[in-house]
Amino acid sequence: MASDEQLNIPQEDLVQAWQQMLPQRLNSGDSTVVSADAADPRTLLVNIKAAGRQKYDFDFSVRYVDSREIDIQVADVEKDGQTTDERSEVPQQLIADYRRHLHECAQSLHHFTHT
């Protein structure tokens, strides 16, 4: 249920804010790249490389429903450079963890997105 509070932040400013804040929310050793979705000014593309020997790489689409709420979709999961089944236990645990971190990042940027 979306509110009438539209997101009125330039997409590049939003990308910059997420690129600065998200690494602070992730686990030590994880790395991330945040970029703009050229098809939708309310959507960010987030790539997270999980730390560790398993070499998981996750692509998320983070869309602002309004100035407060985000919708997170998993776009791709790779293991050691190959697309893998995201429904198995380890990727599911990591996806749940990263969803939480993405929501925490959005909450920490609420002062920026809520105009």
Coordinates of N, CA and C in Angstrom, one line a residue:
M1 N 0.8 -1.2 0.0 CA 0.0 0.0 0.0 C 0.9 1.2 0.0
A2 N 0.9 1.9 -1.1 CA 1.8 3.1 -1.2 C 1.1 4.4 -0.7
S3 N 1.8 5.2 -0.2 CA 1.3 6.5 0.3 C 1.4 7.5 -0.9
D4 N 1.0 8.7 -0.6 CA 1.1 9.8 -1.6 C 2.4 10.5 -1.6
E5 N 3.3 10.0 -0.7 CA 4.6 10.7 -0.5 C 5.6 10.1 -1.6
Q6 N 5.6 10.8 -2.7 CA 6.5 10.4 -3.8 C 7.9 10.7 -3.5
L7 N 8.8 9.9 -4.0 CA 10.2 10.1 -3.9 C 10.6 11.2 -4.8
N8 N 11.2 12.3 -4.3 CA 11.5 13.5 -5.1 C 13.0 13.8 -5.0
I9 N 13.8 12.7 -5.0 CA 15.3 12.9 -4.9 C 15.9 12.5 -6.3
P10 N 16.8 13.3 -6.8 CA 17.4 12.9 -8.1 C 18.1 11.5 -7.9
Q11 N 17.9 10.7 -8.9 CA 18.4 9.3 -8.8 C 19.9 9.2 -8.5
E12 N 20.7 10.1 -9.1 CA 22.1 10.0 -8.9 C 22.5 10.4 -7.4
D13 N 21.7 11.3 -6.8 CA 21.9 11.6 -5.4 C 21.6 10.4 -4.5
L14 N 20.5 9.7 -4.9 CA 20.1 8.6 -4.2 C 21.2 7.4 -4.3
V15 N 21.7 7.3 -5.5 CA 22.8 6.3 -5.7 C 24.0 6.6 -4.8
Q16 N 24.4 7.9 -4.8 CA 25.5 8.3 -4.0 C 25.3 8.0 -2.5
A17 N 24.1 8.4 -2.0 CA 23.8 8.2 -0.6 C 23.8 6.7 -0.2
W18 N 23.2 5.8 -1.1 CA 23.3 4.4 -0.8 C 24.7 3.9 -0.9
Q19 N 25.5 4.3 -1.9 CA 26.8 3.8 -2.0 C 27.7 4.2 -0.8
Q20 N 27.4 5.3 -0.1 CA 28.1 5.7 1.1 C 27.5 4.9 2.3
M21 N 26.2 4.7 2.4 CA 25.6 4.1 3.6 C 25.6 2.6 3.7
L22 N 25.4 1.9 2.5 CA 25.2 0.5 2.5 C 26.4 -0.3 3.0
P23 N 27.6 0.1 2.6 CA 28.8 -0.7 3.2 C 28.9 -0.7 4.7
Q24 N 28.3 0.4 5.3 CA 28.3 0.4 6.8 C 27.3 -0.6 7.4
R25 N 26.4 -1.0 6.6 CA 25.3 -1.9 7.1 C 25.7 -3.4 6.8
L26 N 26.6 -3.6 5.8 CA 26.9 -5.0 5.5 C 27.9 -5.7 6.4
N27 N 28.0 -7.0 6.3 CA 29.0 -7.7 7.1 C 30.4 -7.4 6.7
S28 N 31.3 -7.5 7.6 CA 32.7 -7.2 7.3 C 33.2 -8.1 6.1
G29 N 33.8 -7.5 5.2 CA 34.4 -8.3 4.0 C 33.4 -8.3 2.8
D30 N 32.1 -8.1 3.0 CA 31.2 -8.0 1.9 C 31.5 -6.7 1.1
S31 N 31.3 -6.7 -0.2 CA 31.5 -5.5 -0.9 C 30.2 -5.2 -1.8
T32 N 30.0 -4.0 -2.1 CA 28.8 -3.6 -2.9 C 29.0 -2.5 -3.9
V33 N 28.2 -2.5 -4.9 CA 28.2 -1.5 -5.9 C 26.7 -1.1 -6.1
V34 N 26.4 0.2 -6.0 CA 25.0 0.7 -6.2 C 25.0 1.5 -7.5
S35 N 24.1 1.2 -8.4 CA 24.0 2.0 -9.6 C 22.5 2.3 -9.9
A36 N 22.3 3.3 -10.8 CA 21.0 3.7 -11.2 C 20.4 2.7 -12.2
D37 N 19.1 2.5 -12.1 CA 18.4 1.7 -13.1 C 17.9 2.7 -14.1
A38 N 18.4 2.7 -15.3 CA 18.1 3.7 -16.4 C 16.6 3.6 -16.8
A39 N 16.0 2.5 -16.5 CA 14.6 2.3 -16.9 C 13.6 2.9 -15.9
D40 N 14.0 3.1 -14.7 CA 13.1 3.6 -13.6 C 13.9 4.5 -12.7
P41 N 13.5 5.7 -12.6 CA 14.3 6.7 -11.7 C 14.1 6.4 -10.2
R42 N 13.1 5.5 -9.9 CA 12.9 5.2 -8.5 C 13.6 3.9 -8.1
T43 N 14.3 3.3 -9.0 CA 14.9 2.0 -8.7 C 16.5 2.1 -8.8
L44 N 17.1 1.4 -7.8 CA 18.5 1.2 -7.7 C 18.9 -0.2 -7.9
L45 N 20.0 -0.4 -8.6 CA 20.5 -1.8 -8.8 C 21.7 -2.0 -7.8
V46 N 21.6 -3.0 -7.0 CA 22.5 -3.2 -5.9 C 23.2 -4.6 -6.1
N47 N 24.5 -4.6 -6.3 CA 25.3 -5.8 -6.4 C 26.0 -6.0 -5.1
I48 N 25.9 -7.2 -4.5 CA 26.6 -7.5 -3.2 C 27.4 -8.7 -3.4
K49 N 28.7 -8.6 -3.2 CA 29.6 -9.8 -3.2 C 29.9 -10.2 -1.8
A50 N 29.4 -11.4 -1.5 CA 29.6 -12.0 -0.1 C 31.0 -12.3 0.2
A51 N 31.4 -12.0 1.4 CA 32.8 -12.4 1.8 C 32.8 -13.9 2.0
G52 N 34.0 -14.4 1.9 CA 34.2 -15.9 2.2 C 34.5 -16.7 1.0
R53 N 34.7 -17.9 1.2 CA 35.2 -18.8 0.2 C 34.1 -19.3 -0.8
Q54 N 32.9 -19.1 -0.5 CA 31.8 -19.6 -1.3 C 31.6 -18.7 -2.6
K55 N 32.1 -17.5 -2.5 CA 32.1 -16.6 -3.7 C 30.7 -16.4 -4.3
Y56 N 29.7 -16.0 -3.4 CA 28.4 -15.7 -3.8 C 28.3 -14.2 -4.2
D57 N 27.5 -14.0 -5.3 CA 27.4 -12.6 -5.8 C 25.9 -12.4 -6.1
F58 N 25.3 -11.4 -5.5 CA 23.9 -11.2 -5.5 C 23.5 -9.8 -6.2
D59 N 22.5 -9.9 -7.1 CA 22.0 -8.6 -7.7 C 20.6 -8.4 -7.2
F60 N 20.4 -7.3 -6.6 CA 19.1 -6.9 -6.1 C 18.6 -5.7 -6.9
S61 N 17.3 -5.6 -7.1 CA 16.6 -4.4 -7.6 C 15.9 -3.8 -6.4
V62 N 16.2 -2.5 -6.0 CA 15.6 -1.9 -4.9 C 14.8 -0.7 -5.4
R63 N 13.5 -0.8 -5.3 CA 12.6 0.2 -5.9 C 11.9 0.9 -4.8
Y64 N 11.9 2.2 -4.8 CA 11.2 3.1 -3.8 C 9.7 3.1 -4.2
V65 N 8.9 2.5 -3.4 CA 7.4 2.6 -3.6 C 6.9 4.0 -3.3
D66 N 7.5 4.6 -2.3 CA 7.3 6.0 -1.9 C 8.5 6.5 -1.2
S67 N 8.4 7.6 -0.5 CA 9.6 8.1 0.2 C 10.0 7.3 1.4
R68 N 9.2 6.4 1.8 CA 9.5 5.6 3.0 C 9.7 4.1 2.7
E69 N 9.0 3.6 1.8 CA 8.9 2.1 1.6 C 9.7 1.7 0.4
I70 N 10.5 0.6 0.5 CA 11.2 0.0 -0.6 C 10.7 -1.4 -0.9
D71 N 10.8 -1.8 -2.2 CA 10.5 -3.1 -2.6 C 11.8 -3.7 -3.1
I72 N 12.1 -4.9 -2.6 CA 13.4 -5.6 -3.0 C 13.1 -6.8 -3.7
Q73 N 13.7 -6.9 -4.9 CA 13.6 -8.1 -5.7 C 15.0 -8.7 -6.0
V74 N 15.1 -10.0 -5.9 CA 16.4 -10.6 -6.2 C 16.4 -10.8 -7.8
A75 N 17.4 -10.2 -8.4 CA 17.5 -10.3 -9.9 C 18.4 -11.5 -10.3
D76 N 19.5 -11.8 -9.5 CA 20.4 -12.8 -9.9 C 21.2 -13.3 -8.8
V77 N 21.6 -14.5 -8.7 CA 22.5 -15.1 -7.7 C 23.5 -15.9 -8.5
E78 N 24.8 -15.6 -8.2 CA 25.9 -16.4 -8.8 C 26.8 -16.9 -7.7
K79 N 27.3 -18.1 -8.0 CA 28.3 -18.7 -7.1 C 29.5 -19.0 -8.0
D80 N 30.6 -18.4 -7.6 CA 31.9 -18.6 -8.3 C 31.7 -18.3 -9.8
G81 N 31.0 -17.2 -10.1 CA 30.8 -16.8 -11.5 C 29.8 -17.5 -12.3
Q82 N 29.1 -18.4 -11.7 CA 28.0 -19.2 -12.5 C 26.7 -18.9 -11.8
T83 N 25.6 -18.7 -12.6 CA 24.3 -18.6 -12.1 C 24.0 -19.9 -11.3
T84 N 23.4 -19.7 -10.1 CA 23.1 -20.8 -9.2 C 21.6 -20.7 -8.7
D85 N 21.1 -21.8 -8.2 CA 19.8 -21.9 -7.7 C 19.7 -21.1 -6.4
E86 N 19.0 -20.0 -6.4 CA 18.9 -19.2 -5.2 C 18.0 -19.8 -4.1
R87 N 17.3 -20.9 -4.4 CA 16.3 -21.5 -3.5 C 17.0 -22.4 -2.5
S88 N 18.3 -22.8 -2.7 CA 19.0 -23.6 -1.7 C 19.2 -22.9 -0.4
E89 N 19.6 -23.6 0.6 CA 19.7 -23.1 2.0 C 20.6 -21.9 2.1
V90 N 21.9 -22.0 1.7 CA 22.9 -20.9 1.9 C 22.5 -19.6 1.2
P91 N 22.1 -19.7 -0.1 CA 21.7 -18.4 -0.7 C 20.5 -17.8 0.0
Q92 N 19.5 -18.6 0.4 CA 18.3 -18.1 1.0 C 18.7 -17.4 2.3
Q93 N 19.6 -18.0 3.1 CA 20.0 -17.3 4.4 C 20.7 -16.0 4.1
L94 N 21.5 -16.0 3.0 CA 22.2 -14.7 2.7 C 21.3 -13.7 2.1
I95 N 20.3 -14.1 1.3 CA 19.3 -13.2 0.8 C 18.5 -12.6 1.9
A96 N 18.1 -13.4 2.9 CA 17.3 -12.8 4.0 C 18.2 -11.8 4.8
D97 N 19.4 -12.1 5.0 CA 20.3 -11.2 5.7 C 20.5 -9.9 4.9
Y98 N 20.7 -10.0 3.6 CA 20.9 -8.8 2.8 C 19.7 -8.0 2.6
R99 N 18.5 -8.7 2.6 CA 17.2 -7.9 2.6 C 17.1 -7.0 3.9
R100 N 17.5 -7.6 5.0 CA 17.5 -6.9 6.2 C 18.4 -5.7 6.2
H101 N 19.6 -5.9 5.6 CA 20.6 -4.8 5.5 C 20.1 -3.7 4.5
L102 N 19.4 -4.1 3.5 CA 18.9 -3.1 2.5 C 17.8 -2.3 3.2
H103 N 16.9 -2.9 4.0 CA 15.9 -2.2 4.7 C 16.5 -1.3 5.7
E104 N 17.6 -1.7 6.4 CA 18.2 -0.9 7.4 C 18.9 0.3 6.7
C105 N 19.4 0.1 5.5 CA 20.0 1.2 4.8 C 18.9 2.2 4.4
A106 N 17.8 1.8 3.9 CA 16.7 2.7 3.5 C 16.2 3.4 4.7
Q107 N 16.1 2.8 5.9 CA 15.7 3.5 7.1 C 16.7 4.5 7.5
S108 N 18.0 4.2 7.4 CA 19.0 5.2 7.8 C 19.0 6.4 6.9
L109 N 18.5 6.2 5.7 CA 18.5 7.3 4.7 C 17.1 8.0 4.7
H110 N 16.2 7.7 5.6 CA 14.9 8.2 5.6 C 14.9 9.8 5.7
H111 N 15.8 10.3 6.5 CA 15.9 11.8 6.6 C 16.2 12.4 5.2
F112 N 16.9 11.6 4.4 CA 17.3 12.1 3.1 C 16.1 12.0 2.0
T113 N 15.4 10.9 2.1 CA 14.4 10.6 1.1 C 13.0 11.2 1.5
H114 N 12.8 11.4 2.8 CA 11.5 11.9 3.2 C 11.6 13.5 3.2
T115 N 10.9 14.1 2.2 CA 11.0 15.5 2.0 C 9.8 16.2 2.6

